[in-house]
Short mmCIF file of N, CA, C and O in Angstrom, two decimals:
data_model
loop_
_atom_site.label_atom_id
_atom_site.label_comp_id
_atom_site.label_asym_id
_atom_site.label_seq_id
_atom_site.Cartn_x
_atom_site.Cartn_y
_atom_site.Cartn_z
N UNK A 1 0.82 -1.19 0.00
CA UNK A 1 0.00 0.00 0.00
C UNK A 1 0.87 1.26 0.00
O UNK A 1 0.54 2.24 -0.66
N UNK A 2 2.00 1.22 0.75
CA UNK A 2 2.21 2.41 0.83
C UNK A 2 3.73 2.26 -0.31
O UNK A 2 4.46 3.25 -0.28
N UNK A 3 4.02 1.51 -0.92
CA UNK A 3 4.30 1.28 -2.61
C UNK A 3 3.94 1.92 -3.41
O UNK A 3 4.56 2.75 -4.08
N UNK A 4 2.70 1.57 -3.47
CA UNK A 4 2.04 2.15 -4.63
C UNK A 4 1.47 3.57 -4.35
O UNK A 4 1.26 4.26 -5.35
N UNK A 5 1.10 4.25 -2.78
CA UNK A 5 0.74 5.55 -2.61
C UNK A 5 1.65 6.46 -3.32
O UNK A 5 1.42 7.52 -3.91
N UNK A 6 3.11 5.57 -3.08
CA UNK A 6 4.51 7.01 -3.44
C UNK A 6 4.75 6.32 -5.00
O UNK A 6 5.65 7.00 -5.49
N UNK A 7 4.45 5.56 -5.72
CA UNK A 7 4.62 5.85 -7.04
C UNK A 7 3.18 6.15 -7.69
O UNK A 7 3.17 5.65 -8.82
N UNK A 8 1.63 6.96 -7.31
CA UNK A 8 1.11 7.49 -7.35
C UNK A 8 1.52 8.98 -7.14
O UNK A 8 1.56 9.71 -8.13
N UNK A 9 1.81 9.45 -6.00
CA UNK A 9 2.78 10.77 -6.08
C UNK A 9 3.19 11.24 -6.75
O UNK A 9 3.10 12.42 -7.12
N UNK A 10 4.20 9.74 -7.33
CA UNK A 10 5.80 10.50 -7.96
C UNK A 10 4.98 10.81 -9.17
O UNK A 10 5.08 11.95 -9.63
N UNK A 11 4.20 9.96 -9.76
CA UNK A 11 3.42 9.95 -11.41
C UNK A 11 2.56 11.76 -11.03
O UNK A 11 3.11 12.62 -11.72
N UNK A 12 2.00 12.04 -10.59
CA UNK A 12 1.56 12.74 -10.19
C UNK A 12 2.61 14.32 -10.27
O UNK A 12 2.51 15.25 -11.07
N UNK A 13 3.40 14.17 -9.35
CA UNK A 13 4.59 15.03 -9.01
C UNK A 13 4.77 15.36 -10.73
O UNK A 13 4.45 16.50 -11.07
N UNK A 14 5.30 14.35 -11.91
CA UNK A 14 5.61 14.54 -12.82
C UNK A 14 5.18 15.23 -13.82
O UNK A 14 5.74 15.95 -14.65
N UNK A 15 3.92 14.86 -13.59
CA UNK A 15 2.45 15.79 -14.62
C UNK A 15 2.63 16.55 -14.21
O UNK A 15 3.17 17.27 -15.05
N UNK A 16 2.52 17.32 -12.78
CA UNK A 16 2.17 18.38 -12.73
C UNK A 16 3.36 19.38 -13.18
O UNK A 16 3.05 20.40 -13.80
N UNK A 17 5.17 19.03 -12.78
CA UNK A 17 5.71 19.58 -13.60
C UNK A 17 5.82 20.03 -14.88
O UNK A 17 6.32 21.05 -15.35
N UNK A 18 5.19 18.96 -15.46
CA UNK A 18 5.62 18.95 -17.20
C UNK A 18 4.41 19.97 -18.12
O UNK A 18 4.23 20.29 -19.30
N UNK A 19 3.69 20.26 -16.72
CA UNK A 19 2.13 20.77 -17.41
C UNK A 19 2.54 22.14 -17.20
O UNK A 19 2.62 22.96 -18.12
N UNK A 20 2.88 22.48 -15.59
CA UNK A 20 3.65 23.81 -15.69
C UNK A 20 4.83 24.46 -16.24
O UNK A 20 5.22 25.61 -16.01
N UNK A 21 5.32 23.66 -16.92
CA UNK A 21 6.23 24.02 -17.47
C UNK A 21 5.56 24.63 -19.14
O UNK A 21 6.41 25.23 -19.79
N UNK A 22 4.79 24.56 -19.51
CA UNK A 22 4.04 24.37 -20.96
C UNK A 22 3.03 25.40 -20.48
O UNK A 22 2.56 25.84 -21.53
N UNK A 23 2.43 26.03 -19.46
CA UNK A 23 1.61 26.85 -18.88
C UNK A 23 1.61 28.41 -19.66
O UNK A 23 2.57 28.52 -20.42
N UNK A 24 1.25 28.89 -19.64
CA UNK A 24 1.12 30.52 -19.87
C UNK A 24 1.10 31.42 -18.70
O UNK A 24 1.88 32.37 -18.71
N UNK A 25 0.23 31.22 -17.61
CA UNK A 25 0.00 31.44 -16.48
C UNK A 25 1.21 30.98 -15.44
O UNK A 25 0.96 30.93 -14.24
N UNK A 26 2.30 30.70 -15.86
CA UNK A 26 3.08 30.32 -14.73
C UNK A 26 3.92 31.93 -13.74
O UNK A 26 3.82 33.14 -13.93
N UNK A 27 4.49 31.29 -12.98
CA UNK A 27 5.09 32.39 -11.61
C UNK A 27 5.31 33.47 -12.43
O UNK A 27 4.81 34.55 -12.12
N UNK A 28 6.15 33.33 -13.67
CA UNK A 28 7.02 34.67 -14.15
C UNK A 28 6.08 35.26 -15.19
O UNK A 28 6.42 36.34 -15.67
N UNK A 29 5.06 34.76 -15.56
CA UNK A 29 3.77 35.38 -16.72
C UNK A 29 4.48 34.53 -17.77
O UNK A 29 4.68 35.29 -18.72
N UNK A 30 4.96 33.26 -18.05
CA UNK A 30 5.07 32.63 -19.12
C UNK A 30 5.99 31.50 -18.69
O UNK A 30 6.39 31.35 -17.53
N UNK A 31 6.28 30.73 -19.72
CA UNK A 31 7.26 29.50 -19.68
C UNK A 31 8.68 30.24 -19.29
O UNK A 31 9.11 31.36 -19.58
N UNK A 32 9.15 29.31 -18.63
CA UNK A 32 11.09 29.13 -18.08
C UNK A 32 11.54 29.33 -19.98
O UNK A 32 12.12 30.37 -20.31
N UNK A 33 11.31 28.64 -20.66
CA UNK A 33 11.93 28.65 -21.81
C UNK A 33 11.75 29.87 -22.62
O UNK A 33 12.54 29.91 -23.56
N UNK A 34 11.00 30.82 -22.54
CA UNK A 34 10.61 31.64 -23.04
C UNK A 34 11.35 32.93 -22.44
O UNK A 34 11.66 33.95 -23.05
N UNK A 35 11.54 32.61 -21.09
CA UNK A 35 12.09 33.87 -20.28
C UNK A 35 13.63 33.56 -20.52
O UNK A 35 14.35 34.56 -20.40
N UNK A 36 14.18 32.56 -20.79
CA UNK A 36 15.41 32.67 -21.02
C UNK A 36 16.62 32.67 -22.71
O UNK A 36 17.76 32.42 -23.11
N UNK A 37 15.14 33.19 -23.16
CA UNK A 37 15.51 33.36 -24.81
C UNK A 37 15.82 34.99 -24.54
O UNK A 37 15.08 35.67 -23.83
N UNK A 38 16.83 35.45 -25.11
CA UNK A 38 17.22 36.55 -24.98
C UNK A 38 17.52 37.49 -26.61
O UNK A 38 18.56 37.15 -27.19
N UNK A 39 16.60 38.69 -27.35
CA UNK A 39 16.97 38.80 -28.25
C UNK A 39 18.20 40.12 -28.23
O UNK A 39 18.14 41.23 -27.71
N UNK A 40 19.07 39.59 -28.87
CA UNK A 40 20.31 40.73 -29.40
C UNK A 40 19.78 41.40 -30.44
O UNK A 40 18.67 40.89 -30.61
N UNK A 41 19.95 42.28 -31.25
CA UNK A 41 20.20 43.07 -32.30
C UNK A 41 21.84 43.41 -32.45
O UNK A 41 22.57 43.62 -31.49
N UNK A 42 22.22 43.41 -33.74
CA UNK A 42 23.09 43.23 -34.04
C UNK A 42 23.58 44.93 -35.27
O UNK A 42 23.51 44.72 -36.48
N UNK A 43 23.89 45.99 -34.93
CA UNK A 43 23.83 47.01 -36.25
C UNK A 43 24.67 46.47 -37.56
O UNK A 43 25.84 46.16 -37.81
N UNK A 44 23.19 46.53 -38.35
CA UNK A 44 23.88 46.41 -39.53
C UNK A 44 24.36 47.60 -40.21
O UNK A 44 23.69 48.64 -40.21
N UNK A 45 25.69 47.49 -40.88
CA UNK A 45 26.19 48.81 -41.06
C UNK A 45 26.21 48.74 -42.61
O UNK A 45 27.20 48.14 -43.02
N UNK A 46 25.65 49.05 -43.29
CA UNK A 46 25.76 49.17 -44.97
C UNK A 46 27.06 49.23 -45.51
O UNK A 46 27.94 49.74 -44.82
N UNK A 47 27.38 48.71 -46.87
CA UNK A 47 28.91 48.31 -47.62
C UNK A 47 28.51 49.18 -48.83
O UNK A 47 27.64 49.06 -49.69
N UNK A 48 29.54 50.18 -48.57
CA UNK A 48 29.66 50.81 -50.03
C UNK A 48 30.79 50.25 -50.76
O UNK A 48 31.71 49.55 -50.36
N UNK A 49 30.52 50.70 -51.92
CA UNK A 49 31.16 50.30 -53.50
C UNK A 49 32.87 50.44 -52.84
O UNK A 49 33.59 49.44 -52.76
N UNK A 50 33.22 51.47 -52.51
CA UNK A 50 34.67 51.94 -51.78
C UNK A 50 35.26 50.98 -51.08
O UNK A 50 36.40 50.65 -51.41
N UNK A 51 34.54 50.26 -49.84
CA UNK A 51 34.85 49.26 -49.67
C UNK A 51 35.24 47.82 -50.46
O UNK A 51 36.31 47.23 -50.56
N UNK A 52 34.19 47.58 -50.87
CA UNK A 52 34.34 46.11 -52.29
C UNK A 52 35.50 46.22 -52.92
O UNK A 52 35.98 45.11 -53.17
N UNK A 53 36.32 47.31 -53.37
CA UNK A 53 37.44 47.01 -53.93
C UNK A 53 39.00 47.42 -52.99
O UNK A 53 39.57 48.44 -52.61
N UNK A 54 39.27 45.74 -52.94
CA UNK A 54 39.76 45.74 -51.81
C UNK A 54 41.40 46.16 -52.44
O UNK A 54 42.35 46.54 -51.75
N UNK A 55 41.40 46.00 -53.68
CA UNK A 55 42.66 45.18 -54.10
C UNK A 55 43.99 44.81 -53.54
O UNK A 55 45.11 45.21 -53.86
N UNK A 56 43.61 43.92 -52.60
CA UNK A 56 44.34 42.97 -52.25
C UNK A 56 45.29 43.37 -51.02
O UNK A 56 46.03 42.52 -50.52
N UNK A 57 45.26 44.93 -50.46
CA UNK A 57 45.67 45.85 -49.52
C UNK A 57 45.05 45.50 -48.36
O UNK A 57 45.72 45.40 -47.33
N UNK A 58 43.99 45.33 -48.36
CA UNK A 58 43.25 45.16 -47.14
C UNK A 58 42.63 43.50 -46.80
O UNK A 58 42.05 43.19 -45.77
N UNK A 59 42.87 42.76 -47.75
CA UNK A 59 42.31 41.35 -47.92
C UNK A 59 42.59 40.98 -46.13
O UNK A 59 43.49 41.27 -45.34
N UNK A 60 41.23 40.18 -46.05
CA UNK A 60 41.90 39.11 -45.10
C UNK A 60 42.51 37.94 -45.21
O UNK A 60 42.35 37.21 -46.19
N UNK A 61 43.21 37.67 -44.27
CA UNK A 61 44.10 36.25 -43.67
C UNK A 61 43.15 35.13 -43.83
O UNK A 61 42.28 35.26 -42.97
N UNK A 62 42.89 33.80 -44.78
CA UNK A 62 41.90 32.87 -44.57
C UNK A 62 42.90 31.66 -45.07
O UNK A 62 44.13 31.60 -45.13
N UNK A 63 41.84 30.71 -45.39
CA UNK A 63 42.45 29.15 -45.29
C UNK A 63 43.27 29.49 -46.95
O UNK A 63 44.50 29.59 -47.03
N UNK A 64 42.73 29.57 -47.68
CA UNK A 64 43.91 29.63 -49.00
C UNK A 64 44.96 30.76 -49.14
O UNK A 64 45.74 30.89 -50.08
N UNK A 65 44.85 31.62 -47.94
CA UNK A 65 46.14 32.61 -48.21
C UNK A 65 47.51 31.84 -48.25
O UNK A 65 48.41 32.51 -48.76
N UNK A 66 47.87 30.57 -47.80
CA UNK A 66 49.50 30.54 -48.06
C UNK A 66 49.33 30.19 -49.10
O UNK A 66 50.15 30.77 -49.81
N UNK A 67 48.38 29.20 -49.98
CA UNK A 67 48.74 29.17 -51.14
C UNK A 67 49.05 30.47 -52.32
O UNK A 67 49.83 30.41 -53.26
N UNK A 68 48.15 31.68 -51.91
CA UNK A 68 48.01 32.57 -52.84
C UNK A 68 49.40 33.34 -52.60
O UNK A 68 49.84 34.05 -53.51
N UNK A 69 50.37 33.13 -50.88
CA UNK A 69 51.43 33.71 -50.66
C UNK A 69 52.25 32.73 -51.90
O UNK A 69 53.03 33.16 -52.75
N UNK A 70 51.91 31.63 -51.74
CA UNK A 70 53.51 30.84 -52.50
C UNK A 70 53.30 31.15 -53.78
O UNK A 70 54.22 31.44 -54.54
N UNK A 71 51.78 31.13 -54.21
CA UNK A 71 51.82 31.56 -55.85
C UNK A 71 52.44 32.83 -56.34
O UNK A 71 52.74 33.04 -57.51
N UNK A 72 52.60 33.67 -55.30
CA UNK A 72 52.95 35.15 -55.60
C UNK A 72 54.26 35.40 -55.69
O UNK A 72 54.93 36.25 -56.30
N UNK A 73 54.63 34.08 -54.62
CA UNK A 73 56.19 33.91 -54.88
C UNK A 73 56.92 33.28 -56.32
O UNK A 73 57.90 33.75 -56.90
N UNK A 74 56.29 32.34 -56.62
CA UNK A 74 56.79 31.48 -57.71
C UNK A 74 56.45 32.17 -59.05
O UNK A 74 57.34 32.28 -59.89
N UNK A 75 55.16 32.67 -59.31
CA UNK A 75 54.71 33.10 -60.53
C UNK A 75 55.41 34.89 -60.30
O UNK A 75 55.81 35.38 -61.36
N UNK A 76 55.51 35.54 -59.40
CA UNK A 76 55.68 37.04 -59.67
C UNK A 76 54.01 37.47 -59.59
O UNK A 76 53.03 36.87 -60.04
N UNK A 77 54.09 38.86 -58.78
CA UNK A 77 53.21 39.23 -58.61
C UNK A 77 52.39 39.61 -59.85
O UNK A 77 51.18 39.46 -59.73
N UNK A 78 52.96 40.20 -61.29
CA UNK A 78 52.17 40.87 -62.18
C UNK A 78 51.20 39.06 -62.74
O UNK A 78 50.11 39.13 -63.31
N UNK A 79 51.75 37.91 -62.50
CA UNK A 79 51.14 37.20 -63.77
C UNK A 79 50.33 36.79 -62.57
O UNK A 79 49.13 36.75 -62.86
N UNK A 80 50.62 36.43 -61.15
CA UNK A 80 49.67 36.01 -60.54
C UNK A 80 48.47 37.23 -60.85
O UNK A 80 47.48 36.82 -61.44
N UNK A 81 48.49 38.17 -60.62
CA UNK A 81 47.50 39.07 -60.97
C UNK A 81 46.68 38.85 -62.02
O UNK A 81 45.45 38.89 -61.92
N UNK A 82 47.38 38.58 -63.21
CA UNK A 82 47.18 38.38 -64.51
C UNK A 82 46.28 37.33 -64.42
O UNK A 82 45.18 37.43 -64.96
N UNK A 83 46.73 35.90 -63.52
CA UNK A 83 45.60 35.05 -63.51
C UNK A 83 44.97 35.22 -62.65
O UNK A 83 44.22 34.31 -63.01
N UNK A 84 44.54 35.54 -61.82
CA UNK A 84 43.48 35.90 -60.57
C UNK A 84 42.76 36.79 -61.70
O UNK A 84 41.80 36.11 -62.07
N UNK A 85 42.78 37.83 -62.33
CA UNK A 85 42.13 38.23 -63.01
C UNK A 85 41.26 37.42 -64.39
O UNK A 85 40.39 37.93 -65.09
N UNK A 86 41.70 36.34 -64.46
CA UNK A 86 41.40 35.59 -65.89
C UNK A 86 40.29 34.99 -64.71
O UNK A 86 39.10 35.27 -64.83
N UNK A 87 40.62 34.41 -63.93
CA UNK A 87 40.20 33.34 -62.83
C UNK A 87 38.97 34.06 -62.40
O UNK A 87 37.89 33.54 -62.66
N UNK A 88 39.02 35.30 -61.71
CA UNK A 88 37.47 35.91 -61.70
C UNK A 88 36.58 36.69 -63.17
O UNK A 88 35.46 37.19 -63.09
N UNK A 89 37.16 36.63 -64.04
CA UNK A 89 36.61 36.93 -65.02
C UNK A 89 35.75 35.60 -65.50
O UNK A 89 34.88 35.92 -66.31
N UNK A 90 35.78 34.24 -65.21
CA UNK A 90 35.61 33.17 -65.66
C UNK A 90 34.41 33.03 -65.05
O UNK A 90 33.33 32.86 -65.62
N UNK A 91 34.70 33.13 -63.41
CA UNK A 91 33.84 32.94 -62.37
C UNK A 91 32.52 33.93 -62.45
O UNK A 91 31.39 33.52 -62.18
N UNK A 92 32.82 35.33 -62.85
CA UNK A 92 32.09 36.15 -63.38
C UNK A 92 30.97 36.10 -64.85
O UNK A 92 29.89 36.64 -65.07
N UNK A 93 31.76 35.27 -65.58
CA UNK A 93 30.61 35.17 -66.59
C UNK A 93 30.12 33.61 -66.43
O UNK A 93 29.38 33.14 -67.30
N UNK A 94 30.45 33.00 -65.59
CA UNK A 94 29.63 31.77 -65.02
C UNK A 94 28.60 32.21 -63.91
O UNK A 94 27.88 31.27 -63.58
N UNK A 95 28.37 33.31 -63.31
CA UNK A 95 27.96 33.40 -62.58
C UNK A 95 26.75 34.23 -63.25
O UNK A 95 25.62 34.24 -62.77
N UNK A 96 27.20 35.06 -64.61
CA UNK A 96 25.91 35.77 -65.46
C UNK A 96 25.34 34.63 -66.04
O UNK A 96 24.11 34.60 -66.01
N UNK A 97 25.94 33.63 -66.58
CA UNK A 97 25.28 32.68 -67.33
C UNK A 97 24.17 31.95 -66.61
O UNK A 97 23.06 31.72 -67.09
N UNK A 98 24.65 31.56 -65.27
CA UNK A 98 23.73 30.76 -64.19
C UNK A 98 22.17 31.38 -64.14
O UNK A 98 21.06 30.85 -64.18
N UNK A 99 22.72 33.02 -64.02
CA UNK A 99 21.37 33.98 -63.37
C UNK A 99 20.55 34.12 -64.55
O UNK A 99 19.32 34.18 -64.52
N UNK A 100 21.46 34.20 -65.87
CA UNK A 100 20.70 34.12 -67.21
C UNK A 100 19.78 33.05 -67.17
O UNK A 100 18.59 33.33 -67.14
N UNK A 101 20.26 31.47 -67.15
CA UNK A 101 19.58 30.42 -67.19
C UNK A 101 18.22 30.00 -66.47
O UNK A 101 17.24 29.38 -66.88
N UNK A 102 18.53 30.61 -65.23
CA UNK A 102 17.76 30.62 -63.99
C UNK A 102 16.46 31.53 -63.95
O UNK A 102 15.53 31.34 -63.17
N UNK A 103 16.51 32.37 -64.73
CA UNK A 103 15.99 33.66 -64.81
C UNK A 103 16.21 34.73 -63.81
O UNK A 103 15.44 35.69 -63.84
N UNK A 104 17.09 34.70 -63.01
CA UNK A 104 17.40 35.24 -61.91
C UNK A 104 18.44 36.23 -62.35
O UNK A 104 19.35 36.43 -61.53
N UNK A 105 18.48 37.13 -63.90
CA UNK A 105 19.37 37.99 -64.10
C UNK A 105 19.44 39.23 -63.34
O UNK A 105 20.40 40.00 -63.37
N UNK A 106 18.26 39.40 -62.59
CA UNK A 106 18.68 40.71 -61.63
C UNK A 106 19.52 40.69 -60.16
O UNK A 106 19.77 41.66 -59.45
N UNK A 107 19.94 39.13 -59.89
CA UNK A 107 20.89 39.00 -58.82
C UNK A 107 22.08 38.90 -59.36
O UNK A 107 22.99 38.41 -58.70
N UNK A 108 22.26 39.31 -60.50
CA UNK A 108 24.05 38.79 -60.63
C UNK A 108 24.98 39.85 -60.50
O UNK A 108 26.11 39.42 -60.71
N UNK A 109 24.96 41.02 -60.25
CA UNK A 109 25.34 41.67 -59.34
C UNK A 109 25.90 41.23 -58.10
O UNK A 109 27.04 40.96 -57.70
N UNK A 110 24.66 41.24 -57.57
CA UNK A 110 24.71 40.69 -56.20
C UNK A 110 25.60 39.39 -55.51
O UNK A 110 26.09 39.21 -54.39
N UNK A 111 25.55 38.63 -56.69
CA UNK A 111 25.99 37.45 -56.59
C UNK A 111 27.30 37.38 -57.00
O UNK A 111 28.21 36.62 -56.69
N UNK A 112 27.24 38.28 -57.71
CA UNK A 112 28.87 38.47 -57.98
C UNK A 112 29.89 39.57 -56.85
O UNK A 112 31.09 39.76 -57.04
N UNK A 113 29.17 40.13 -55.80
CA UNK A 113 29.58 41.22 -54.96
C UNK A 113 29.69 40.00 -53.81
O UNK A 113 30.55 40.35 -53.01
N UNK A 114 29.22 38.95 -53.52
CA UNK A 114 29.03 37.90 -52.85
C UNK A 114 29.87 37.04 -52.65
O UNK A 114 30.28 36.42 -51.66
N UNK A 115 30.19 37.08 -54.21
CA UNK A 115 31.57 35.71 -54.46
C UNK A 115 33.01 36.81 -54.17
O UNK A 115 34.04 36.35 -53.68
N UNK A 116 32.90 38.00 -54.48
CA UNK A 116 34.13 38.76 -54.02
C UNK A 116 34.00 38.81 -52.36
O UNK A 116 35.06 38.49 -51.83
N UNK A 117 33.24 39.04 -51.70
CA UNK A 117 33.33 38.95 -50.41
C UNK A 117 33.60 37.41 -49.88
O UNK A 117 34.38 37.20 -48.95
N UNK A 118 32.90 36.36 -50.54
CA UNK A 118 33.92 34.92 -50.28
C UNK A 118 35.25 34.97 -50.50
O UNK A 118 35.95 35.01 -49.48
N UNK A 119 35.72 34.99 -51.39
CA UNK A 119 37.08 35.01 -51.65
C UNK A 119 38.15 35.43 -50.91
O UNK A 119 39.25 34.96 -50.61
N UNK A 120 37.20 36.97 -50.56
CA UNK A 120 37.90 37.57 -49.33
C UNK A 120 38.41 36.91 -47.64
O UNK A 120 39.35 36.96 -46.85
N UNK A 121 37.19 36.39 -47.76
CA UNK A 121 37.14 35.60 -46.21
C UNK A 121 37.88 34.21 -46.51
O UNK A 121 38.89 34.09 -45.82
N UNK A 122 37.65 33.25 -47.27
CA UNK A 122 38.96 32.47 -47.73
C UNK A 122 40.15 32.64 -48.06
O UNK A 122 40.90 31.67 -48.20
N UNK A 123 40.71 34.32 -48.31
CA UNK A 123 41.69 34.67 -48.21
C UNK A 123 42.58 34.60 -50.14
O UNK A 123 43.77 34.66 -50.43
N UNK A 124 41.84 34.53 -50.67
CA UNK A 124 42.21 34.70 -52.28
C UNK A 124 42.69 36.01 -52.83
O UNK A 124 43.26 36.40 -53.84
N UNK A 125 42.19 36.52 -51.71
CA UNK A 125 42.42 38.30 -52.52
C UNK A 125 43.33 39.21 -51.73
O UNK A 125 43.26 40.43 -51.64
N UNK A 126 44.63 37.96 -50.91
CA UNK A 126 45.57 38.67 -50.11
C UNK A 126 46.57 38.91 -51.12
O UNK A 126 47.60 39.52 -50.83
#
């Protein structure tokens, strides 16, 4: 008897947590989970054109910069240039062709201001 009184309880004890917890009406005027979601805002600061061209002065440090250091070493800076330039020119009219295909020709801009800011953060444009 008194077995089964305290695993009556405990079953008991459990519901009633799991119900208040899911409540609207609870102690704080809502759920524990709700009160401990916290929103940030973050300022977004707009990118002008001035910025985007970085050439290669301001690039960041990313995972392919030693390669683009050793290429700069071995090839000389003017032809590495020379191909980094062939290399986004390629990437550039693959990237009009896509938006052409897609019908999505009014993002290729965009998409192309996109892939220069990748590059950047992978470090291609040190």
């Amino acid at each position: 008897m008194n077995k089964s009184l305290f695993s009556i309880f405990t079953i008991l004890s459990v519901l009633a947590a799991a119900v208040n917890g899911y409540s609207v009406g609870a102690i704080n005027g809502g759920s524990s989970f709700a009160v401990g979601q916290r929103l940030t805002s973050v300022p977004v600061r707009p990118v002008n054109d001035r910025e985007m061209h970085m050439m290669g002065k301001k690039a960041k440090f990313g995972i392919f910069s030693p390669a683009v250091y050793l290429s700069k070493i071995a090839l000389g800076e003017p032809k590495l240039n020379k191909l980094r330039g062939k290399g986004i020119g390629l990437h550039s009219g693959v990237i009009g062709d896509f938006t052409k295909w897609s019908g999505a020709y009014h993002l290729r801009t965009k998409l192309i201001k996109l892939a220069k800011t990748n590059g950047d953060v992978l470090g291609f444009l040190v």
